[in-house]
Amino acid sequence: MATTLLSRDLHRLDLYTERGRAVQGSPIDALRGAEARAAGRIISLSHGSPSPEALPVALIAEIARALLAEEGPELLNYSDSEGDLELREQIAAFYARDGLRLGPENVLVTTGATQGFDLALKLFVEPGDTVVVESPSFPNYLAAFRNYGARLLPIPLDPEGLDPRRVAQAVVAERRRGGRVKLVYTIPTFQNPSGLTLSLERRRALVQVARDLGLLVFEDDPYQELRFTGERLPSLLALDGGGAVISCSCFTKTIAAGIRVGWVAAAEGVIQRMVQAKMLNDNCTPLLSQRIAVRFIRAGHLPGQIARAAALYQRRKETLCAALARHFGDDRRVTWTDPQGGFFLWLCFEPEVETRELLDIAVEEAVSYVPGVCFDLTQPRSNTLRLSFSYSPVESFDEAARRLRRALDRYRALNGLPR
């Protein structure tokens, strides 16, 4: 006899662990509910997803069909936890451009980049540890640190990104207070959400700070390949050689998010421990997804795909910046970054504007963004916001900027601020 599940939760909430009771998710994903209530009329500048135009659907379909015809039973079974050997060799070869020689033993294939991050937390973060983070930074990972019981030590970014001197000063001060600081989390290239890129000088300085203070740097580098202008910069892992840096990336932004293939590159001992942790996580990344990436790279498609995607996102960024200039250019209280690559730019209003409150009006005007308070979990308010130029139709950007300006004018009027 069928029964209906009536309880909304367990009768005994004390069965949850302390971490389970306080678990945090993604504040960005939570915004989608508000967007859904707008019944499709909203222009979303909140989604950090790849553009549908950038996805090589026909090519991936062709590769998948061929693979299933040739290797179907193997591809639909379990595979090695460390990942496909050829794929790990291909990923290791990427780092040769930065002068770093890696072998497959230095690479773990993960189910998306987030899994690599989670495995690192399992190995290196204990409840009560202090983690140095950029402010602003990626909120999903900030929430993950909290879920593992870490205390966040945010370092405000300046126009050049993370300042290694401020990192060193903050770590020394925290240790004097008795804090256990051992990890720095950074997105050095086209940072999410600011779009800023750490200079070569600061990259070298940050690696040196990590060595001097006995810190581990977790380098989150998913946007590296999507450069519009300027010179390619070496990864922190390449500058360090693996003694103080773990690097994580993925094919989400370059091939397709849906294949869910990422990786961690690090010293062999780190990879061996991560493999053990992954065995008890998802056991293995789907081999079909891995082999799609292998064949995509082997056939020589990746350079052209990256070039097309970078050109597409550059046009999108330029279109959004031009729209902001048209609708906010007469207001010196409003500024925004002009990134050299990636998916995002960072917009700042006068201090009296609180962008979480402004979002309610913006949604009424049928435009959305991610308020700045989501990107620093230690701050109760923020006058900043993130705009994504990666996903929504580029033709909508001018109207989106117009709606955002209307929302700002309404907010200022309601709060007695000069228009």
CSV table of C-alpha atoms in Angstrom, one decimal:
chain,number,residue,atom,x,y,z
A,1,MET,CA,0.0,0.0,0.0
A,2,ALA,CA,1.4,3.4,-1.0
A,3,THR,CA,1.9,6.1,1.6
A,4,THR,CA,2.4,9.9,1.2
A,5,LEU,CA,5.5,11.5,2.7
A,6,LEU,CA,4.0,14.0,5.0
A,7,SER,CA,6.9,15.2,7.2
A,8,ARG,CA,8.9,18.1,5.9
A,9,ASP,CA,11.9,17.0,7.9
A,10,LEU,CA,13.0,14.4,10.4
A,11,HIS,CA,11.2,14.3,13.7
A,12,ARG,CA,14.5,14.4,15.5
A,13,LEU,CA,16.5,17.4,14.2
A,14,ASP,CA,19.3,16.7,16.7
A,15,LEU,CA,20.2,13.7,14.5
A,16,TYR,CA,21.8,16.1,12.1
A,17,THR,CA,25.4,17.0,12.7
A,18,GLU,CA,26.2,20.6,13.6
A,19,ARG,CA,27.5,20.9,10.1
A,20,GLY,CA,24.4,19.4,8.6
A,21,ARG,CA,22.1,21.8,10.5
A,22,ALA,CA,24.0,24.8,9.3
A,23,VAL,CA,24.9,23.7,5.8
A,24,GLN,CA,25.0,26.5,3.2
A,25,GLY,CA,24.3,26.3,-0.5
A,26,SER,CA,24.8,28.7,-3.4
A,27,PRO,CA,23.4,32.2,-3.0
A,28,ILE,CA,23.6,32.6,-6.7
A,29,ASP,CA,21.5,29.6,-7.5
A,30,ALA,CA,19.0,30.8,-5.0
A,31,LEU,CA,18.4,33.9,-7.1
A,32,ARG,CA,16.9,31.7,-9.8
A,33,GLY,CA,13.7,31.4,-7.8
A,34,ALA,CA,13.1,35.1,-8.0
A,35,GLU,CA,13.9,35.1,-11.7
A,36,ALA,CA,11.4,32.2,-12.2
A,37,ARG,CA,8.7,34.2,-10.5
A,38,ALA,CA,9.2,36.9,-13.2
A,39,ALA,CA,7.7,34.5,-15.7
A,40,GLY,CA,10.4,34.6,-18.3
A,41,ARG,CA,10.3,38.4,-18.8
A,42,ILE,CA,13.4,39.1,-16.8
A,43,ILE,CA,16.8,39.8,-18.3
A,44,SER,CA,19.3,37.8,-16.2
A,45,LEU,CA,22.8,39.2,-15.8
A,46,SER,CA,23.3,36.9,-12.9
A,47,HIS,CA,24.0,33.6,-14.6
A,48,GLY,CA,27.7,32.7,-14.9
A,49,SER,CA,26.9,29.9,-17.4
A,50,PRO,CA,28.6,29.5,-20.8
A,51,SER,CA,26.8,31.1,-23.8
A,52,PRO,CA,24.7,28.6,-25.7
A,53,GLU,CA,26.4,30.0,-28.8
A,54,ALA,CA,29.8,28.8,-27.5
A,55,LEU,CA,28.8,25.2,-27.1
A,56,PRO,CA,30.0,22.9,-29.8
A,57,VAL,CA,26.8,20.8,-29.8
A,58,ALA,CA,27.1,19.2,-33.2
A,59,LEU,CA,30.7,18.3,-32.8
A,60,ILE,CA,30.2,16.7,-29.3
A,61,ALA,CA,27.2,14.8,-30.7
A,62,GLU,CA,29.3,13.4,-33.5
A,63,ILE,CA,32.1,12.4,-31.1
A,64,ALA,CA,29.7,10.8,-28.7
A,65,ARG,CA,28.0,8.8,-31.3
A,66,ALA,CA,31.4,7.5,-32.6
A,67,LEU,CA,32.6,6.6,-29.2
A,68,LEU,CA,29.5,4.7,-28.2
A,69,ALA,CA,29.6,2.8,-31.4
A,70,GLU,CA,33.2,1.8,-30.9
A,71,GLU,CA,33.6,1.5,-27.1
A,72,GLY,CA,30.0,1.6,-25.7
A,73,PRO,CA,30.2,-1.1,-23.0
A,74,GLU,CA,33.5,0.2,-21.6
A,75,LEU,CA,32.3,3.8,-21.6
A,76,LEU,CA,29.1,3.0,-19.7
A,77,ASN,CA,31.0,1.1,-17.0
A,78,TYR,CA,33.2,2.1,-14.0
A,79,SER,CA,36.6,3.5,-14.7
A,80,ASP,CA,39.8,4.4,-12.9
A,81,SER,CA,39.4,6.9,-10.0
A,82,GLU,CA,42.4,8.9,-11.1
A,83,GLY,CA,41.0,9.4,-14.6
A,84,ASP,CA,41.7,8.3,-18.2
A,85,LEU,CA,45.4,8.1,-18.8
A,86,GLU,CA,45.4,9.9,-22.1
A,87,LEU,CA,43.3,12.7,-20.8
A,88,ARG,CA,45.7,13.2,-17.8
A,89,GLU,CA,48.6,13.3,-20.3
A,90,GLN,CA,46.8,15.9,-22.4
A,91,ILE,CA,46.1,18.0,-19.3
A,92,ALA,CA,49.7,17.7,-18.1
A,93,ALA,CA,50.9,19.0,-21.5
A,94,PHE,CA,48.9,22.2,-21.1
A,95,TYR,CA,51.3,23.3,-18.4
A,96,ALA,CA,54.3,23.1,-20.7
A,97,ARG,CA,53.2,26.4,-22.1
A,98,ASP,CA,54.1,27.9,-18.7
A,99,GLY,CA,57.4,26.1,-18.6
A,100,LEU,CA,56.2,23.4,-16.1
A,101,ARG,CA,56.8,19.7,-16.9
A,102,LEU,CA,54.0,17.5,-15.4
A,103,GLY,CA,53.3,13.9,-15.8
A,104,PRO,CA,49.9,12.1,-15.6
A,105,GLU,CA,50.8,11.3,-12.0
A,106,ASN,CA,50.4,15.0,-11.3
A,107,VAL,CA,46.8,15.2,-12.5
A,108,LEU,CA,43.5,14.0,-11.1
A,109,VAL,CA,40.5,14.1,-13.3
A,110,THR,CA,37.4,15.3,-11.4
A,111,THR,CA,33.7,15.6,-12.0
A,112,GLY,CA,33.7,19.3,-12.5
A,113,ALA,CA,36.1,21.7,-10.9
A,114,THR,CA,34.0,21.9,-7.7
A,115,GLN,CA,34.8,18.3,-6.9
A,116,GLY,CA,38.5,19.1,-6.9
A,117,PHE,CA,37.9,21.9,-4.5
A,118,ASP,CA,35.9,19.7,-2.2
A,119,LEU,CA,38.6,17.0,-2.2
A,120,ALA,CA,41.1,19.7,-1.3
A,121,LEU,CA,39.0,20.8,1.7
A,122,LYS,CA,38.7,17.2,2.9
A,123,LEU,CA,42.5,16.9,2.9
A,124,PHE,CA,43.5,20.3,4.2
A,125,VAL,CA,40.8,22.1,6.1
A,126,GLU,CA,39.8,21.2,9.7
A,127,PRO,CA,37.1,22.9,11.8
A,128,GLY,CA,38.6,26.1,13.3
A,129,ASP,CA,41.2,26.6,10.6
A,130,THR,CA,41.4,30.1,9.2
A,131,VAL,CA,41.4,30.5,5.4
A,132,VAL,CA,42.6,33.6,3.6
A,133,VAL,CA,40.1,34.5,0.8
A,134,GLU,CA,39.8,37.4,-1.6
A,135,SER,CA,37.1,39.9,-1.0
A,136,PRO,CA,35.0,39.7,-3.2
A,137,SER,CA,35.3,36.0,-4.1
A,138,PHE,CA,33.3,33.1,-5.5
A,139,PRO,CA,30.4,32.6,-3.0
A,140,ASN,CA,29.9,28.8,-3.6
A,141,TYR,CA,33.4,28.1,-2.4
A,142,LEU,CA,33.1,30.6,0.5
A,143,ALA,CA,30.0,28.7,1.7
A,144,ALA,CA,32.0,25.4,1.3
A,145,PHE,CA,34.7,26.7,3.6
A,146,ARG,CA,32.0,27.5,6.1
A,147,ASN,CA,30.5,24.1,5.8
A,148,TYR,CA,33.8,22.6,6.7
A,149,GLY,CA,34.1,24.7,9.8
A,150,ALA,CA,36.7,27.2,8.5
A,151,ARG,CA,36.9,30.8,9.5
A,152,LEU,CA,37.2,33.3,6.6
A,153,LEU,CA,39.9,36.0,6.6
A,154,PRO,CA,38.9,38.2,3.7
A,155,ILE,CA,41.6,40.4,2.0
A,156,PRO,CA,40.0,43.3,0.0
A,157,LEU,CA,41.1,43.5,-3.6
A,158,ASP,CA,42.6,46.6,-5.0
A,159,PRO,CA,42.6,47.6,-8.8
A,160,GLU,CA,45.4,45.1,-9.3
A,161,GLY,CA,43.7,42.2,-7.5
A,162,LEU,CA,45.1,40.5,-4.4
A,163,ASP,CA,48.0,42.2,-2.7
A,164,PRO,CA,50.5,39.6,-1.3
A,165,ARG,CA,51.8,42.1,1.3
A,166,ARG,CA,48.4,42.4,2.8
A,167,VAL,CA,48.1,38.6,2.8
A,168,ALA,CA,51.3,38.3,4.7
A,169,GLN,CA,50.3,41.0,7.2
A,170,ALA,CA,46.9,39.4,7.8
A,171,VAL,CA,48.4,35.9,8.3
A,172,VAL,CA,51.0,37.1,10.7
A,173,ALA,CA,48.4,39.1,12.7
A,174,GLU,CA,45.9,36.1,12.7
A,175,ARG,CA,48.6,33.7,14.0
A,176,ARG,CA,49.5,36.1,16.8
A,177,ARG,CA,45.9,35.9,17.8
A,178,GLY,CA,46.2,32.2,17.9
A,179,GLY,CA,44.5,31.4,14.6
A,180,ARG,CA,45.5,28.4,12.5
A,181,VAL,CA,46.1,29.8,9.0
A,182,LYS,CA,47.4,27.3,6.4
A,183,LEU,CA,45.4,28.0,3.2
A,184,VAL,CA,45.0,30.9,0.7
A,185,TYR,CA,42.2,30.6,-1.9
A,186,THR,CA,42.6,32.7,-5.0
A,187,ILE,CA,41.2,33.1,-8.5
A,188,PRO,CA,44.2,34.9,-10.1
A,189,THR,CA,43.0,35.2,-13.7
A,190,PHE,CA,39.8,37.1,-14.7
A,191,GLN,CA,38.6,36.7,-11.1
A,192,ASN,CA,35.0,35.8,-10.3
A,193,PRO,CA,33.3,38.2,-9.6
A,194,SER,CA,35.6,41.2,-10.2
A,195,GLY,CA,37.2,40.2,-13.6
A,196,LEU,CA,40.6,41.3,-12.2
A,197,THR,CA,43.8,39.6,-13.1
A,198,LEU,CA,46.8,39.2,-10.8
A,199,SER,CA,50.0,40.7,-12.4
A,200,LEU,CA,53.1,38.5,-12.9
A,201,GLU,CA,54.9,40.5,-10.2
A,202,ARG,CA,52.2,39.8,-7.7
A,203,ARG,CA,51.9,36.1,-8.7
A,204,ARG,CA,55.6,35.7,-7.9
A,205,ALA,CA,55.2,37.6,-4.6
A,206,LEU,CA,52.2,35.5,-3.5
A,207,VAL,CA,54.1,32.3,-4.2
A,208,GLN,CA,57.0,33.6,-2.1
A,209,VAL,CA,54.7,34.6,0.7
A,210,ALA,CA,53.3,31.1,0.7
A,211,ARG,CA,56.7,29.6,1.0
A,212,ASP,CA,57.9,32.0,3.6
A,213,LEU,CA,54.9,31.5,5.9
A,214,GLY,CA,54.3,27.8,5.2
A,215,LEU,CA,50.9,28.3,3.5
A,216,LEU,CA,49.1,26.3,0.8
A,217,VAL,CA,47.7,28.2,-2.1
A,218,PHE,CA,44.6,26.8,-3.8
A,219,GLU,CA,44.6,28.3,-7.3
A,220,ASP,CA,41.2,28.3,-8.9
A,221,ASP,CA,41.8,28.9,-12.6
A,222,PRO,CA,38.8,28.1,-14.8
A,223,TYR,CA,38.9,31.3,-17.0
A,224,GLN,CA,42.6,31.3,-17.9
A,225,GLU,CA,42.1,30.4,-21.6
A,226,LEU,CA,39.4,33.0,-22.2
A,227,ARG,CA,41.7,35.9,-22.7
A,228,PHE,CA,40.6,38.8,-24.9
A,229,THR,CA,43.6,41.1,-24.7
A,230,GLY,CA,47.0,41.2,-23.0
A,231,GLU,CA,49.7,38.6,-22.5
A,232,ARG,CA,49.1,35.2,-21.1
A,233,LEU,CA,50.4,34.9,-17.6
A,234,PRO,CA,51.9,31.7,-16.0
A,235,SER,CA,49.8,29.8,-13.4
A,236,LEU,CA,50.8,30.0,-9.8
A,237,LEU,CA,51.5,26.3,-10.0
A,238,ALA,CA,54.1,26.9,-12.7
A,239,LEU,CA,55.8,29.6,-10.8
A,240,ASP,CA,55.9,27.5,-7.6
A,241,GLY,CA,56.6,24.0,-9.0
A,242,GLY,CA,54.1,22.3,-6.7
A,243,GLY,CA,55.6,22.7,-3.2
A,244,ALA,CA,53.0,25.3,-2.1
A,245,VAL,CA,50.3,25.4,-4.8
A,246,ILE,CA,47.5,23.2,-5.9
A,247,SER,CA,45.8,24.2,-9.1
A,248,CYS,CA,42.3,23.4,-10.2
A,249,SER,CA,40.6,24.0,-13.6
A,250,CYS,CA,38.0,22.5,-16.0
A,251,PHE,CA,36.7,22.3,-19.5
A,252,THR,CA,33.4,24.0,-18.4
A,253,LYS,CA,34.3,27.3,-20.0
A,254,THR,CA,36.2,26.0,-23.0
A,255,ILE,CA,34.4,22.8,-24.2
A,256,ALA,CA,31.1,22.4,-22.4
A,257,ALA,CA,29.8,22.6,-18.8
A,258,GLY,CA,27.6,19.6,-19.2
A,259,ILE,CA,30.4,17.1,-19.7
A,260,ARG,CA,31.4,17.8,-16.1
A,261,VAL,CA,35.2,17.3,-16.6
A,262,GLY,CA,37.6,19.1,-14.4
A,263,TRP,CA,41.0,18.4,-12.9
A,264,VAL,CA,43.5,19.1,-10.1
A,265,ALA,CA,47.2,19.5,-10.9
A,266,ALA,CA,49.6,19.2,-8.0
A,267,ALA,CA,52.5,17.3,-6.5
A,268,GLU,CA,52.2,13.6,-6.8
A,269,GLY,CA,51.7,13.0,-3.1
A,270,VAL,CA,48.7,15.4,-3.1
A,271,ILE,CA,47.2,13.6,-6.1
A,272,GLN,CA,47.6,10.2,-4.5
A,273,ARG,CA,45.7,11.3,-1.4
A,274,MET,CA,43.0,13.0,-3.5
A,275,VAL,CA,42.5,9.8,-5.5
A,276,GLN,CA,41.9,7.9,-2.3
A,277,ALA,CA,39.3,10.6,-1.2
A,278,LYS,CA,37.6,10.5,-4.6
A,279,MET,CA,37.2,6.7,-4.4
A,280,LEU,CA,34.8,7.3,-1.5
A,281,ASN,CA,33.2,10.3,-3.2
A,282,ASP,CA,31.9,9.4,-6.7
A,283,ASN,CA,34.5,6.6,-7.4
A,284,CYS,CA,35.2,7.9,-10.9
A,285,THR,CA,34.3,10.6,-13.4
A,286,PRO,CA,32.1,9.2,-16.2
A,287,LEU,CA,34.4,7.7,-18.8
A,288,LEU,CA,32.2,8.8,-21.6
A,289,SER,CA,32.6,12.4,-20.7
A,290,GLN,CA,36.4,11.9,-20.3
A,291,ARG,CA,36.7,10.3,-23.7
A,292,ILE,CA,34.7,13.0,-25.3
A,293,ALA,CA,37.3,15.5,-24.0
A,294,VAL,CA,40.1,13.2,-25.1
A,295,ARG,CA,38.9,12.9,-28.7
A,296,PHE,CA,38.0,16.6,-28.9
A,297,ILE,CA,41.6,17.5,-27.9
A,298,ARG,CA,43.2,14.7,-30.0
A,299,ALA,CA,41.4,15.8,-33.1
A,300,GLY,CA,42.8,19.3,-32.7
A,301,HIS,CA,39.5,21.0,-32.0
A,302,LEU,CA,40.4,22.7,-28.7
A,303,PRO,CA,42.5,25.7,-30.0
A,304,GLY,CA,39.8,26.8,-32.5
A,305,GLN,CA,37.1,26.3,-29.9
A,306,ILE,CA,38.9,28.5,-27.4
A,307,ALA,CA,39.6,31.1,-30.0
A,308,ARG,CA,35.9,31.2,-31.0
A,309,ALA,CA,34.7,31.3,-27.4
A,310,ALA,CA,37.1,34.1,-26.4
A,311,ALA,CA,36.1,36.2,-29.4
A,312,LEU,CA,32.4,35.6,-28.6
A,313,TYR,CA,32.8,36.7,-25.0
A,314,GLN,CA,34.9,39.7,-25.9
A,315,ARG,CA,32.1,41.0,-28.1
A,316,ARG,CA,29.7,40.3,-25.3
A,317,LYS,CA,31.8,42.2,-22.8
A,318,GLU,CA,32.3,45.1,-25.1
A,319,THR,CA,28.5,45.3,-25.8
A,320,LEU,CA,27.7,45.3,-22.1
A,321,CYS,CA,30.3,47.9,-21.3
A,322,ALA,CA,29.0,50.1,-24.1
A,323,ALA,CA,25.5,49.8,-22.7
A,324,LEU,CA,26.6,50.7,-19.2
A,325,ALA,CA,28.4,53.7,-20.6
A,326,ARG,CA,25.3,54.9,-22.4
A,327,HIS,CA,23.0,54.6,-19.3
A,328,PHE,CA,25.5,55.3,-16.4
A,329,GLY,CA,28.2,57.2,-18.1
A,330,ASP,CA,26.9,60.6,-16.9
A,331,ASP,CA,27.0,59.4,-13.2
A,332,ARG,CA,30.5,59.6,-11.7
A,333,ARG,CA,29.2,57.6,-8.6
A,334,VAL,CA,29.0,54.5,-10.8
A,335,THR,CA,32.1,52.6,-11.9
A,336,TRP,CA,32.8,49.2,-13.3
A,337,THR,CA,35.7,47.0,-14.2
A,338,ASP,CA,36.8,46.3,-17.8
A,339,PRO,CA,38.2,42.7,-17.7
A,340,GLN,CA,40.7,41.3,-20.2
A,341,GLY,CA,38.9,38.0,-20.2
A,342,GLY,CA,36.4,35.7,-18.4
A,343,PHE,CA,32.7,36.1,-17.8
A,344,PHE,CA,32.1,38.9,-15.4
A,345,LEU,CA,32.5,42.6,-14.5
A,346,TRP,CA,32.1,44.3,-11.2
A,347,LEU,CA,30.0,47.4,-10.7
A,348,CYS,CA,30.2,49.8,-7.8
A,349,PHE,CA,27.7,52.5,-6.7
A,350,GLU,CA,28.1,55.2,-4.0
A,351,PRO,CA,28.3,53.8,-0.4
A,352,GLU,CA,24.7,54.7,0.4
A,353,VAL,CA,23.3,52.2,-2.1
A,354,GLU,CA,22.8,48.6,-0.8
A,355,THR,CA,22.6,46.3,-3.8
A,356,ARG,CA,20.7,43.5,-2.0
A,357,GLU,CA,17.9,46.0,-1.4
A,358,LEU,CA,18.3,47.4,-4.9
A,359,LEU,CA,17.8,43.9,-6.3
A,360,ASP,CA,14.1,43.8,-5.2
A,361,ILE,CA,13.5,46.9,-7.4
A,362,ALA,CA,15.6,45.6,-10.2
A,363,VAL,CA,13.5,42.4,-10.4
A,364,GLU,CA,10.4,44.6,-10.5
A,365,GLU,CA,12.1,46.3,-13.5
A,366,ALA,CA,12.8,42.8,-14.9
A,367,VAL,CA,16.6,42.7,-14.7
A,368,SER,CA,18.7,40.7,-12.3
A,369,TYR,CA,22.3,40.6,-11.0
A,370,VAL,CA,24.2,39.1,-8.1
A,371,PRO,CA,24.5,41.6,-5.1
A,372,GLY,CA,28.0,42.1,-3.7
A,373,VAL,CA,27.1,40.9,-0.3
A,374,CYS,CA,27.0,37.3,-1.7
A,375,PHE,CA,30.7,37.6,-2.5
A,376,ASP,CA,31.9,38.3,1.0
A,377,LEU,CA,30.1,36.3,3.7
A,378,THR,CA,31.7,38.4,6.5
A,379,GLN,CA,30.0,41.7,5.4
A,380,PRO,CA,26.3,42.6,6.2
A,381,ARG,CA,25.9,45.0,3.3
A,382,SER,CA,27.6,46.1,0.0
A,383,ASN,CA,27.3,48.8,-2.6
A,384,THR,CA,28.6,46.5,-5.4
A,385,LEU,CA,27.2,43.9,-7.7
A,386,ARG,CA,28.4,41.3,-10.3
A,387,LEU,CA,27.2,41.4,-13.9
A,388,SER,CA,27.7,38.4,-16.2
A,389,PHE,CA,28.0,39.0,-19.9
A,390,SER,CA,28.3,35.2,-20.7
A,391,TYR,CA,24.8,33.9,-20.9
A,392,SER,CA,21.9,36.1,-21.7
A,393,PRO,CA,21.3,37.2,-25.4
A,394,VAL,CA,23.7,40.0,-26.3
A,395,GLU,CA,20.8,41.8,-27.9
A,396,SER,CA,19.3,42.3,-24.5
A,397,PHE,CA,22.2,44.1,-22.9
A,398,ASP,CA,21.2,47.6,-23.7
A,399,GLU,CA,17.7,47.1,-22.4
A,400,ALA,CA,19.2,45.4,-19.3
A,401,ALA,CA,21.3,48.4,-18.6
A,402,ARG,CA,18.3,50.7,-19.1
A,403,ARG,CA,16.3,48.7,-16.6
A,404,LEU,CA,19.1,48.7,-14.1
A,405,ARG,CA,19.4,52.5,-14.3
A,406,ARG,CA,15.6,52.8,-13.8
A,407,ALA,CA,15.9,50.6,-10.7
A,408,LEU,CA,18.8,52.7,-9.4
A,409,ASP,CA,16.8,56.0,-9.9
A,410,ARG,CA,13.9,54.5,-8.0
A,411,TYR,CA,16.1,53.3,-5.2
A,412,ARG,CA,17.7,56.7,-4.8
A,413,ALA,CA,14.3,58.4,-4.8
A,414,LEU,CA,12.9,56.0,-2.2
A,415,ASN,CA,16.0,56.5,0.1
A,416,GLY,CA,16.3,60.3,-0.3
A,417,LEU,CA,19.6,60.1,-2.3
A,418,PRO,CA,20.5,62.5,-5.0
A,419,ARG,CA,19.6,61.3,-8.5
